[in-house]
CSV table of C-alpha atoms in Angstrom, one decimal:
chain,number,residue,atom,x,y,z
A,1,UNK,CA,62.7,39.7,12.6
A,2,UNK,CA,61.8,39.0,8.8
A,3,UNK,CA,58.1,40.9,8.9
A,4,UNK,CA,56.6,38.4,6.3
A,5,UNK,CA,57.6,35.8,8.5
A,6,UNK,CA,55.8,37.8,11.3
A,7,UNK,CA,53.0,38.0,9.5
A,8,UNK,CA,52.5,34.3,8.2
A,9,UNK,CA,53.1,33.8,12.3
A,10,UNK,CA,50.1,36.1,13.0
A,11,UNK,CA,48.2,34.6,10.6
A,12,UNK,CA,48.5,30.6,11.5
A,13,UNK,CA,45.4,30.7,13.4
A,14,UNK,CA,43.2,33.0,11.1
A,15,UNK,CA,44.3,31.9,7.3
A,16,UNK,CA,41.4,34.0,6.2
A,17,UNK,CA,43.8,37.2,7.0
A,18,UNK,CA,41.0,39.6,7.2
A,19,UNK,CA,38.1,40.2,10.0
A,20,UNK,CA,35.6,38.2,7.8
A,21,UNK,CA,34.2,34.6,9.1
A,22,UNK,CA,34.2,31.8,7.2
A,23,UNK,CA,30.2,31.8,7.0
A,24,UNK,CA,30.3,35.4,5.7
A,25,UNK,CA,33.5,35.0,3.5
A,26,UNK,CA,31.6,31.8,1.8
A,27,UNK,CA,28.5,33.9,1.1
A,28,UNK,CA,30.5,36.4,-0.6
A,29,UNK,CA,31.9,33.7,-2.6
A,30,UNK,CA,28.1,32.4,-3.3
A,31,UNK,CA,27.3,35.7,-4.8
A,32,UNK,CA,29.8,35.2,-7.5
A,33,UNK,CA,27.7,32.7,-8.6
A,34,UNK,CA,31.4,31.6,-11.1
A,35,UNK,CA,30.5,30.2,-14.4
A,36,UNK,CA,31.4,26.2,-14.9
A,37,UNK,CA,35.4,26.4,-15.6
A,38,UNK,CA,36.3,29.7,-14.1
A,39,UNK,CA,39.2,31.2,-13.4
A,40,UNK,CA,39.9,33.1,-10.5
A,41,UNK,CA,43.2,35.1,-9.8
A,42,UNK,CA,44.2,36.3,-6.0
A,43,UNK,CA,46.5,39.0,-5.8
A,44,UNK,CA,48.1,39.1,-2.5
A,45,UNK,CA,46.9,35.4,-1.3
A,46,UNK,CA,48.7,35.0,1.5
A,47,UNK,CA,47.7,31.5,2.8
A,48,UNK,CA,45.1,30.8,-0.7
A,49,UNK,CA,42.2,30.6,2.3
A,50,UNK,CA,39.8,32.4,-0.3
A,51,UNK,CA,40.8,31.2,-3.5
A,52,UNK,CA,40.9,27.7,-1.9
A,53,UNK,CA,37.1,28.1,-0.6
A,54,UNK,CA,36.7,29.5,-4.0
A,55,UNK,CA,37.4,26.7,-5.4
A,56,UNK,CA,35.7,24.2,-3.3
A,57,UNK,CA,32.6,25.8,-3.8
A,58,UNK,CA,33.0,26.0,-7.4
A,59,UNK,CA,34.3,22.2,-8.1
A,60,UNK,CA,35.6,22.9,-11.7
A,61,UNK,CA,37.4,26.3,-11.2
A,62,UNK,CA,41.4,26.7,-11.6
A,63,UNK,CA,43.1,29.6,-9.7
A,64,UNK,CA,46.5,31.4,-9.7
A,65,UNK,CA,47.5,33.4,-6.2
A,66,UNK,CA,50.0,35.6,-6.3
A,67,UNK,CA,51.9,36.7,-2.8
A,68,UNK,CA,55.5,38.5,-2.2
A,69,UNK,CA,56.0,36.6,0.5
A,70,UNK,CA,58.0,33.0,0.5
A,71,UNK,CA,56.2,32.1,3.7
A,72,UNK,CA,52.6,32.6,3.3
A,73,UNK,CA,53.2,31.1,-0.3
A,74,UNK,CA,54.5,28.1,1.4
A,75,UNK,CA,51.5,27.8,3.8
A,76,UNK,CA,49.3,28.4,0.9
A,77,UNK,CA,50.9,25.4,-0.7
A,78,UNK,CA,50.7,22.8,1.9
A,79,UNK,CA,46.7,24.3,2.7
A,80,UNK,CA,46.0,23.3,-1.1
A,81,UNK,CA,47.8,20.1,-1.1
A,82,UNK,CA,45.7,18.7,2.4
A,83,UNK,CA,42.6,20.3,0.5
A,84,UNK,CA,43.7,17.9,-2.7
A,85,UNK,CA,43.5,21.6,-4.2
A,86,UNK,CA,47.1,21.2,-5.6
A,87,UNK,CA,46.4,20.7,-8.8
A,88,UNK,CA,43.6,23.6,-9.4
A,89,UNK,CA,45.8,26.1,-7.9
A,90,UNK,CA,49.0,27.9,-9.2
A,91,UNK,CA,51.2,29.8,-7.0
A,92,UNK,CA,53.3,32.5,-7.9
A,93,UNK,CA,55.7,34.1,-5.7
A,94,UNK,CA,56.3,37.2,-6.5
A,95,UNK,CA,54.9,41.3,-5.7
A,96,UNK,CA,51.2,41.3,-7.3
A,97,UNK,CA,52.1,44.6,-8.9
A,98,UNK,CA,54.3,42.5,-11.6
A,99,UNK,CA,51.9,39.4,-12.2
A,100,UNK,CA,51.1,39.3,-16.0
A,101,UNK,CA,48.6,37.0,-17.7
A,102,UNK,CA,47.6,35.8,-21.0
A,103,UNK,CA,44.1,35.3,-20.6
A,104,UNK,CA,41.1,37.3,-18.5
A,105,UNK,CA,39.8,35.9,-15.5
A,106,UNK,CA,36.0,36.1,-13.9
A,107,UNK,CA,37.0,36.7,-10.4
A,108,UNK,CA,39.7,38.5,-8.9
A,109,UNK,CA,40.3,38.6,-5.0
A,110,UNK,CA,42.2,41.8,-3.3
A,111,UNK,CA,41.9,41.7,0.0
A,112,UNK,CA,44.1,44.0,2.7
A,113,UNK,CA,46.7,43.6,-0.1
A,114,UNK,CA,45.4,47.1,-2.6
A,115,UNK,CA,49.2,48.8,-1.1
A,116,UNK,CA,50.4,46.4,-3.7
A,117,UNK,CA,49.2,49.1,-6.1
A,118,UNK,CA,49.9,52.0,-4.5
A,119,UNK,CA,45.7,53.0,-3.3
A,120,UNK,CA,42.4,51.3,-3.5
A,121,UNK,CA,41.8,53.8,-7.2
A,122,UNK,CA,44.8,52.3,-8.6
A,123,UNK,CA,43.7,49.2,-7.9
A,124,UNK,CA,41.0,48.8,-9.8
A,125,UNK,CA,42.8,50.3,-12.5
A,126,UNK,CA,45.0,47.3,-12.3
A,127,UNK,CA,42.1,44.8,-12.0
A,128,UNK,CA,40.8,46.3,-15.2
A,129,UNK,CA,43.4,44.4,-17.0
A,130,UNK,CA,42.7,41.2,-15.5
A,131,UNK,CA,39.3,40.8,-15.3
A,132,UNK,CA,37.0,40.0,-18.4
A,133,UNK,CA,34.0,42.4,-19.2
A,134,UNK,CA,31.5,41.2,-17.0
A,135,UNK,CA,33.8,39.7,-14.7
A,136,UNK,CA,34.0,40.4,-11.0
A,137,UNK,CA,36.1,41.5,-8.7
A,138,UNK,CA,36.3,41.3,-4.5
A,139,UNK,CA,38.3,43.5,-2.8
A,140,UNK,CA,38.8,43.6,0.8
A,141,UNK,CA,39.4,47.6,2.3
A,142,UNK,CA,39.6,49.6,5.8
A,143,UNK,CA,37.8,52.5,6.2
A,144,UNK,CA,37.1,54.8,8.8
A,145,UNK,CA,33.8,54.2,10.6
A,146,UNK,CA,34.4,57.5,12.8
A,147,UNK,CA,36.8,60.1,12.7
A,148,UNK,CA,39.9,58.7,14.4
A,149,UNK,CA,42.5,60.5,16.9
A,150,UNK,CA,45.3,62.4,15.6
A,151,UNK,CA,47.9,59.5,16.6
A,152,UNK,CA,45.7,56.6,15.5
A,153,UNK,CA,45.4,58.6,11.9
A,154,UNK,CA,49.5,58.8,12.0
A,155,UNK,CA,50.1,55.6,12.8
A,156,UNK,CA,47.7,53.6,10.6
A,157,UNK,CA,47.0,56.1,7.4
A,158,UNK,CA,44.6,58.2,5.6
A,159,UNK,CA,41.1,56.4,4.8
A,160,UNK,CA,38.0,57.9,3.7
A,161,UNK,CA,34.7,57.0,5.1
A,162,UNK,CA,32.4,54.0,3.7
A,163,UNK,CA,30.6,55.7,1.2
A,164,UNK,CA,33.6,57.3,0.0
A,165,UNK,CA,35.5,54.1,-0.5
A,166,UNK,CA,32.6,52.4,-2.6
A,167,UNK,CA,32.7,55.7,-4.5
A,168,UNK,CA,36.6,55.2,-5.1
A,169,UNK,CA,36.3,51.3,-6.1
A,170,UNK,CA,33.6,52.6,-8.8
A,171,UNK,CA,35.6,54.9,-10.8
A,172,UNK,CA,36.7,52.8,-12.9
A,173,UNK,CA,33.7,51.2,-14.8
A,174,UNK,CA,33.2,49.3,-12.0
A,175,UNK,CA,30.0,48.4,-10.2
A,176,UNK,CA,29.2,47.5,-6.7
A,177,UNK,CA,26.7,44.3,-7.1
A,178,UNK,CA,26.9,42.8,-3.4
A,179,UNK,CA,28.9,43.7,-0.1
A,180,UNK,CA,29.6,42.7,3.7
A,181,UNK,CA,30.9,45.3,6.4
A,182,UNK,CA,33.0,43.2,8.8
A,183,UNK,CA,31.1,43.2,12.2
A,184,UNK,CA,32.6,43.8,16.0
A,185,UNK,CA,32.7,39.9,16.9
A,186,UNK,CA,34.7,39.4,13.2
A,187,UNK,CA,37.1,41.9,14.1
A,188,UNK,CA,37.9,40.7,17.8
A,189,UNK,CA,38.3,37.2,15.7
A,190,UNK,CA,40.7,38.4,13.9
A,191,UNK,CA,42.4,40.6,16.4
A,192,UNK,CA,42.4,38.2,19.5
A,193,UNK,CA,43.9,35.3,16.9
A,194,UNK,CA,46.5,37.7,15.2
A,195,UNK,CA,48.3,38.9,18.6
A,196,UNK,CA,47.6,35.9,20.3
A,197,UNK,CA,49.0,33.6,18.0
A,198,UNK,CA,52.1,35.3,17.9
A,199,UNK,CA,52.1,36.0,21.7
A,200,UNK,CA,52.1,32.0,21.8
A,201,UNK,CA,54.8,31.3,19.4
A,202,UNK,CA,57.1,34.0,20.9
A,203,UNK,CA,56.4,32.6,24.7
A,204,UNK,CA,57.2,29.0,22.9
A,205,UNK,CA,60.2,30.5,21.2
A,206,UNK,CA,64.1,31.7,22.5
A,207,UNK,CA,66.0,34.5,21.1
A,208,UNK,CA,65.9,38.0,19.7
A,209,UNK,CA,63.3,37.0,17.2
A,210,UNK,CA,60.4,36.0,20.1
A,211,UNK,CA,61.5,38.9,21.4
A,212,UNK,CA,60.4,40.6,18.4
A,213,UNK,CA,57.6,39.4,17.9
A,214,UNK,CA,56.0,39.7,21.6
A,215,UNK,CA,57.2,43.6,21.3
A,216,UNK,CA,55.0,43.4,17.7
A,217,UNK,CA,51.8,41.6,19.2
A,218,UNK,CA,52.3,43.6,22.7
A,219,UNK,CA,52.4,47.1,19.7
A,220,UNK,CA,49.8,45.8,17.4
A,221,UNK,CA,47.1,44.8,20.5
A,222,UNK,CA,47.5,48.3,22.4
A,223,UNK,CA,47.2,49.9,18.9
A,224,UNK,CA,43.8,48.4,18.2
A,225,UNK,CA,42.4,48.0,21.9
A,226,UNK,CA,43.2,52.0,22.4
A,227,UNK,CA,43.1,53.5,19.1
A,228,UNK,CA,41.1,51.4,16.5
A,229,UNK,CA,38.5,49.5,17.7
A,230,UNK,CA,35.1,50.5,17.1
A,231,UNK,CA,36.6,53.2,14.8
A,232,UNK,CA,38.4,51.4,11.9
A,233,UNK,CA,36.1,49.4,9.6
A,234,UNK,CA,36.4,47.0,6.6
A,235,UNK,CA,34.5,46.0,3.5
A,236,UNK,CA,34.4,43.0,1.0
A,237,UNK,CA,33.0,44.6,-2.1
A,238,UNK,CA,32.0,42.2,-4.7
A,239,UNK,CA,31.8,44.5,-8.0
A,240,UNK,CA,31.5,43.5,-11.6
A,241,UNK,CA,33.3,45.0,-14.6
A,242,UNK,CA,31.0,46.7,-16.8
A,243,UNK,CA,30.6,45.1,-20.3
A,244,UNK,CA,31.3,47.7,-23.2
């Protein structure tokens, strides 16, 4: 089964794409505190659930999301046109890695998506040359709360511990101005509604494909319920680009 299409599946229930509420995701957005006419770029957008809160919350903004896949970009389309967002948000299908722009923006989103530059350090290299001086940046990152088991490291990747990764997103004249760890209840959101909601479309669905994708909820639930849970964290980092 086409894994993007998998994934905009997954997603259907939980646009936000990330174990983050909406209450917590909106305060994040708060904090920006975006200046009358701003422009906001999300790299990785997947259904445009932040940049289209973004936007509501700032009622002049305009925004750009950029996502490799043809489905979530789809979904991210018809969310801002029942939103009457449509004409405040640009989508761009394409990887985030070869998005170009002409002029600096003051807020860019990167959440779960920094694999589209290779690491979370060469990430914020590639904001760098987005973002304005002074301009901000939220990026959404796992980390490991505890050490994890040999086969849960394996199968889900190196990570380094919370202070560790706030270290890493500072490198690069970047500063850490407000946060939110994602909590137990936020993660079981997310969870519960990712392998559900494809559990629920396969049982619905005929074929190898709902096959597929009950094997890939079925994988994805014993993954987290035996090897992640309590052990894998995540963090929204809202940090601004120093000014020279």
């Amino acid at each position: 089964m086409d894994r993007q299409l998998l994934s905009a599946i997954a997603h259907r229930d939980h646009p936000i794409a990330a174990p983050i509420s909406e209450s917590n995701l909106d305060r994040l957005l708060h904090r920006a505190a975006l200046p009358e006419r701003a422009r906001i770029l999300d790299l990785g957008c997947g259904a445009g659930e932040w940049s289209l809160r973004a936007l509501e919350l700032a009622p002049t903004a305009v925004a750009d999301g950029v996502d490799i896949s043809p489905h979530a970009i789809a979904a991210a389309e018809k969310a801002a046109t029942s939103r009457n967002l449509s004409d405040r948000m640009t989508l761009h299908t394409m990887p985030a890695s070869d998005f170009s722009a002409t002029e600096p923006y003051d807020l860019v989103l990167c959440v779960g998506s920094t694999h589209a530059f290779g690491d979370l350090k060469q990430t914020m290299e590639a904001l760098g040359r987005f973002v304005r001086p002074g301009g901000l940046a939220l990026v959404g990152e796992a980390f490991w709360e505890r050490p994890p088991a040999p086969e849960t490291l394996e199968a889900i990747g190196q990570y380094p511990e919370l202070a560790g990764t706030v270290e890493t997103a500072e490198s690069d004249d970047w500063l850490t101005i407000y946060a939110h760890v994602s909590e137990r209840a936020e993660w079981d959101e997310y969870e519960w509604s990712w392998t559900g909601t494809l559990t629920r479309w396969a049982a619905s669905t005929s074929g190898p494909d709902a096959d597929q994708a009950l094997e890939a909820a079925r994988e994805h639930r014993d993954l987290w319920l035996n090897g992640y849970r309590d052990t894998l964290g995540f963090v929204s980092l809202l940090l601004q680009r120093r000014t020279p």
